[in-house]
Coordinates of N, CA and C in Angstrom, one line a residue:
L1 N 47.2 115.8 11.9 CA 46.7 117.0 11.3 C 47.0 118.0 10.1
S2 N 48.2 117.7 9.6 CA 48.6 118.4 8.5 C 47.7 118.0 7.3
D3 N 47.6 117.9 7.3 CA 47.0 116.5 6.0 C 45.2 116.9 6.1
C4 N 44.7 117.7 7.2 CA 42.9 117.5 7.9 C 42.8 119.3 6.5
L5 N 41.9 119.1 6.3 CA 41.1 120.0 5.6 C 40.1 121.4 6.4
A6 N 40.3 120.6 8.3 CA 39.9 121.3 8.7 C 37.9 122.0 8.1
C7 N 37.4 120.7 7.3 CA 36.0 120.8 7.0 C 35.0 120.7 8.1
D8 N 35.6 119.9 9.4 CA 34.6 120.0 10.6 C 33.5 119.2 10.1
N9 N 33.6 118.6 9.2 CA 32.8 117.4 8.8 C 32.4 115.8 9.4
C10 N 33.6 115.8 10.1 CA 33.8 114.3 9.9 C 33.2 114.8 12.1
M11 N 33.3 116.0 12.4 CA 33.6 116.0 14.0 C 32.4 116.6 14.3
T12 N 32.3 116.6 15.8 CA 31.3 117.8 16.4 C 32.3 118.9 17.5
S13 N 31.3 119.3 17.9 CA 32.7 120.7 18.0 C 33.2 120.1 19.5
E14 N 32.9 119.5 20.3 CA 33.6 118.7 21.5 C 34.7 117.7 21.0
E15 N 34.5 117.1 19.8 CA 35.7 116.4 18.9 C 36.4 117.2 18.8
G16 N 36.4 118.1 17.9 CA 37.1 119.2 17.4 C 38.3 119.9 18.7
A17 N 37.7 119.7 19.5 CA 38.4 120.7 20.6 C 39.4 119.3 21.6
R18 N 38.5 117.9 21.6 CA 39.8 117.2 21.7 C 40.7 116.9 20.4
V19 N 40.6 117.4 19.8 CA 42.1 116.7 17.9 C 42.8 117.9 18.7
F20 N 42.4 118.8 18.9 CA 42.8 120.4 19.3 C 43.7 120.4 19.9
Q21 N 43.4 119.4 21.2 CA 44.4 119.6 22.2 C 45.6 118.6 21.7
Q22 N 45.3 117.4 20.8 CA 46.6 116.7 20.6 C 47.4 116.9 19.1
N23 N 48.3 118.0 19.4 CA 48.7 118.2 18.9 C 51.2 118.1 19.4
Q24 N 51.9 118.3 18.2 CA 53.3 118.1 18.9 C 53.9 118.7 19.3
K25 N 53.3 120.0 19.9 CA 54.2 120.6 21.2 C 53.5 120.2 22.8
E26 N 52.1 119.6 22.1 CA 51.3 119.2 23.5 C 52.5 117.8 24.1
L27 N 52.9 117.0 23.0 CA 53.5 115.4 22.8 C 54.5 115.9 23.5
F28 N 55.0 117.0 22.8 CA 56.6 116.8 23.5 C 56.4 117.5 25.2
R29 N 55.5 118.3 25.5 CA 55.1 118.8 26.5 C 55.4 117.9 27.9
I30 N 54.0 116.7 27.1 CA 53.5 115.6 28.5 C 55.3 114.1 28.5
L31 N 56.0 114.2 27.5 CA 57.0 113.5 27.2 C 57.8 114.0 28.5
N32 N 58.6 115.1 28.3 CA 59.4 115.7 28.8 C 59.2 115.9 30.5
L33 N 57.7 115.9 30.9 CA 56.8 115.7 32.1 C 57.0 114.8 32.9
N34 N 57.1 113.7 32.0 CA 57.2 112.3 32.2 C 58.6 111.8 32.6
K35 N 59.5 112.2 31.8 CA 61.3 112.3 32.0 C 61.3 112.7 33.5
K36 N 60.6 114.1 33.8 CA 60.9 114.7 34.9 C 60.4 114.3 36.5
C37 N 59.7 113.2 36.3 CA 58.6 113.1 37.7 C 58.2 111.3 37.1
D38 N 58.3 111.3 38.8 CA 57.8 109.9 39.1 C 57.2 108.8 38.9
T39 N 57.3 107.8 38.2 CA 56.8 106.8 37.1 C 55.5 107.0 37.3
S40 N 54.9 107.0 39.0 CA 53.8 107.1 39.7 C 52.5 107.5 39.0
K41 N 53.0 108.9 38.5 CA 52.7 110.6 38.7 C 52.6 110.5 37.1
H42 N 52.9 109.8 36.2 CA 53.5 110.3 34.3 C 51.5 110.0 33.9
K43 N 51.9 110.6 33.0 CA 50.6 111.2 32.0 C 50.8 109.7 31.0
V44 N 49.5 108.9 30.8 CA 49.8 107.8 29.9 C 49.6 108.0 28.8
L45 N 50.7 108.5 27.4 CA 50.5 107.9 26.8 C 49.8 106.9 25.8
A46 N 49.0 107.0 24.8 CA 49.0 106.5 23.8 C 48.9 107.0 22.1
V47 N 48.7 106.6 21.3 CA 49.2 106.8 19.6 C 48.5 105.6 19.2
S48 N 47.7 106.5 18.2 CA 47.1 105.3 17.5 C 47.4 105.6 15.4
I49 N 47.6 104.8 15.0 CA 48.4 104.7 14.1 C 47.6 104.3 12.7
C50 N 47.2 105.2 11.3 CA 46.1 104.7 11.2 C 46.9 104.0 10.2
P51 N 46.5 103.0 9.2 CA 46.9 102.0 7.7 C 47.3 103.2 6.8
Q52 N 46.8 104.1 6.4 CA 47.3 104.7 5.7 C 48.7 105.0 5.7
S53 N 49.0 105.6 6.7 CA 50.9 106.3 7.2 C 51.7 104.9 6.9
L54 N 51.0 104.0 7.0 CA 52.7 103.5 6.8 C 53.1 102.8 5.7
P55 N 52.5 103.1 4.2 CA 53.4 102.8 3.5 C 53.9 104.2 2.5
Y56 N 53.2 104.6 3.5 CA 55.0 106.2 2.9 C 56.1 106.3 3.8
F57 N 55.8 105.3 4.8 CA 57.0 106.0 5.8 C 57.8 104.3 5.6
A58 N 56.9 103.2 4.9 CA 57.6 101.8 4.4 C 58.8 102.5 2.8
A59 N 58.4 103.2 2.2 CA 58.5 104.0 0.7 C 59.3 104.4 1.1
K60 N 59.5 106.1 2.3 CA 60.3 106.5 2.4 C 61.5 106.1 2.7
F61 N 61.5 105.5 3.7 CA 62.9 104.5 4.3 C 62.8 103.1 3.5
S62 N 62.4 102.8 2.6 CA 62.8 101.4 1.5 C 62.8 100.3 2.3
L63 N 61.3 100.2 3.0 CA 61.2 99.2 4.2 C 59.9 98.4 3.5
S64 N 59.4 97.0 4.1 CA 58.8 96.8 4.1 C 57.5 97.3 4.8
V65 N 55.7 97.1 5.0 CA 54.7 97.6 5.3 C 55.2 97.6 6.6
N66 N 55.1 96.2 7.0 CA 55.1 95.2 8.1 C 56.5 96.0 9.1
D67 N 57.6 96.1 8.6 CA 59.4 96.7 9.3 C 58.9 98.1 9.7
A68 N 58.1 98.7 8.3 CA 57.9 100.5 9.4 C 56.8 99.7 10.3
A69 N 55.9 99.5 10.5 CA 55.2 99.4 11.6 C 55.8 99.0 12.5
K70 N 56.9 98.0 12.3 CA 57.3 97.5 13.8 C 58.1 99.1 14.4
R71 N 59.4 99.6 13.0 CA 60.3 100.5 14.4 C 59.3 101.5 13.6
L72 N 58.3 102.3 13.0 CA 57.9 102.8 14.0 C 57.6 103.3 15.5
C73 N 56.5 101.9 15.7 CA 56.1 101.5 16.8 C 57.5 101.6 18.1
A74 N 58.7 100.9 18.3 CA 59.6 101.3 18.7 C 60.1 102.6 18.7
F75 N 60.2 103.1 18.1 CA 60.5 104.4 17.9 C 59.7 105.5 19.0
L76 N 58.0 105.4 18.8 CA 57.5 105.9 19.6 C 57.7 105.0 21.1
K77 N 57.6 104.0 21.3 CA 57.8 103.3 22.4 C 58.9 104.1 23.3
N78 N 60.4 104.4 22.2 CA 61.6 104.6 23.5 C 61.3 106.5 23.0
L79 N 60.3 106.9 22.1 CA 59.7 108.6 22.8 C 59.4 108.3 24.6
G80 N 59.0 107.4 24.7 CA 58.1 107.1 26.4 C 56.5 107.1 25.7
V81 N 56.3 107.0 24.2 CA 54.6 107.0 24.4 C 54.4 105.2 25.4
H82 N 53.7 105.2 25.7 CA 53.6 103.7 26.6 C 52.6 102.7 26.1
Y83 N 51.5 103.3 24.8 CA 50.8 102.3 23.9 C 50.4 103.3 22.3
V84 N 50.7 102.1 21.9 CA 50.3 101.9 20.6 C 49.7 101.4 19.5
F85 N 49.1 101.7 19.1 CA 47.6 101.2 18.6 C 47.4 101.6 16.6
D86 N 47.5 100.2 16.1 CA 46.9 99.9 14.9 C 44.9 100.7 14.6
T87 N 45.2 101.4 13.7 CA 43.0 101.8 13.5 C 43.0 100.8 12.8
T88 N 43.6 99.8 12.0 CA 42.8 98.7 11.0 C 41.7 98.4 11.4
I89 N 41.8 97.9 12.3 CA 40.5 96.6 12.6 C 39.0 98.1 12.9
A90 N 39.3 99.4 13.3 CA 38.1 100.9 13.4 C 38.0 100.5 11.9
A91 N 39.2 100.8 11.0 CA 38.4 101.2 9.4 C 37.6 99.7 9.1
D92 N 37.9 98.8 9.8 CA 37.1 97.6 9.2 C 35.3 97.9 9.4
F93 N 36.0 98.3 10.9 CA 34.3 98.6 11.4 C 33.6 99.9 10.8
S94 N 34.2 100.1 10.4 CA 33.5 102.0 9.2 C 33.5 101.3 8.5
I95 N 33.5 100.4 7.7 CA 33.4 99.9 6.4 C 32.2 98.6 6.5
L96 N 31.9 98.2 7.4 CA 31.4 97.3 7.4 C 29.6 98.1 7.5
E97 N 30.2 99.7 8.7 CA 28.8 100.3 8.6 C 28.8 100.9 7.6
S98 N 29.4 101.2 6.7 CA 29.0 102.1 5.9 C 28.2 101.5 4.7
Q99 N 28.9 100.1 4.6 CA 28.4 99.0 4.1 C 26.5 98.5 4.3
K100 N 26.4 99.1 5.7 CA 25.0 98.2 6.1 C 24.5 99.3 6.0
E101 N 25.2 100.7 5.9 CA 24.0 101.6 5.6 C 23.5 101.9 4.0
F102 N 24.8 101.4 3.3 CA 24.5 101.6 1.5 C 23.6 100.2 1.5
V103 N 23.1 99.0 2.2 CA 22.2 98.4 1.6 C 20.5 98.9 2.1
Q104 N 20.8 99.4 2.9 CA 19.2 100.1 3.7 C 18.9 101.0 3.1
R105 N 20.0 102.0 2.4 CA 19.9 102.8 1.7 C 19.1 102.3 0.1
Y106 N 19.9 101.4 -0.4 CA 19.6 100.8 -1.4 C 18.3 100.8 -1.7
Q107 N 17.9 99.9 -0.6 CA 16.4 98.8 0.0 C 15.2 100.0 -0.6
R108 N 15.6 101.3 -0.2 CA 14.9 102.4 0.4 C 14.3 103.4 -0.8
R109 N 15.3 102.8 -1.9 CA 15.8 103.7 -3.0 C 14.1 104.6 -3.8
N110 N 13.7 103.6 -3.6 CA 12.1 103.7 -4.9 C 11.0 104.8 -3.5
Q111 N 11.2 104.3 -2.5 CA 11.0 105.0 -1.0 C 10.8 106.3 -1.2
E112 N 12.0 106.4 -0.7 CA 12.6 108.0 -0.5 C 13.1 108.4 -1.4
E113 N 13.2 110.0 -1.2 CA 14.2 110.6 -2.6 C 15.4 110.3 -2.8
H114 N 16.0 110.4 -1.1 CA 17.1 111.1 -0.7 C 17.6 110.4 -0.4
A115 N 17.8 108.9 -0.5 CA 18.2 107.6 -0.4 C 19.3 107.5 -0.9
L116 N 20.3 107.8 -1.9 CA 21.1 107.6 -2.2 C 21.1 109.6 -3.3
P117 N 21.9 109.3 -3.4 CA 23.5 108.9 -3.3 C 23.8 109.0 -1.9
M118 N 24.7 108.1 -1.3 CA 25.3 108.1 0.3 C 26.8 108.8 -0.4
F119 N 27.7 109.2 0.0 CA 28.5 109.9 0.6 C 29.4 109.4 1.4
A120 N 30.5 108.7 1.6 CA 31.4 108.1 2.7 C 32.8 108.3 2.1
S121 N 33.2 109.0 3.5 CA 34.9 108.7 3.4 C 35.9 108.3 4.3
A122 N 36.6 107.9 4.7 CA 37.6 107.2 5.3 C 38.7 108.1 6.0
C123 N 38.5 109.9 6.2 CA 40.1 110.2 7.0 C 40.6 110.2 7.4
P124 N 42.0 109.9 7.4 CA 43.0 109.4 7.9 C 44.1 111.0 8.8
G125 N 43.4 112.2 8.5 CA 43.7 113.6 9.1 C 43.2 113.2 10.0

């Protein structure tokens, strides 16, 4: 989240509260609690990795993108994370929905003054 501009344009206030709860301090607090308690009382930790972050790790450590993904996943699991998800499929769905909206707006461009331009982004922050 350090790259986020905090513009609040991508989320509602409810989602903003959830994002605020997801921080490094909270992650390490739960990891430490999980180490101290019975496994039946563990809080389940899930991490999502955006596809934009993997080339950074690959370049930083001179790895292929696939090796960087595998090592990052292994690192997180060794920390105590239960699930690691790749958000590539979510990005794909986002692109498909943006494409669908653009086609609809393009078809209405002569009937609606504000049909175009259409702005879209995929913020990894």
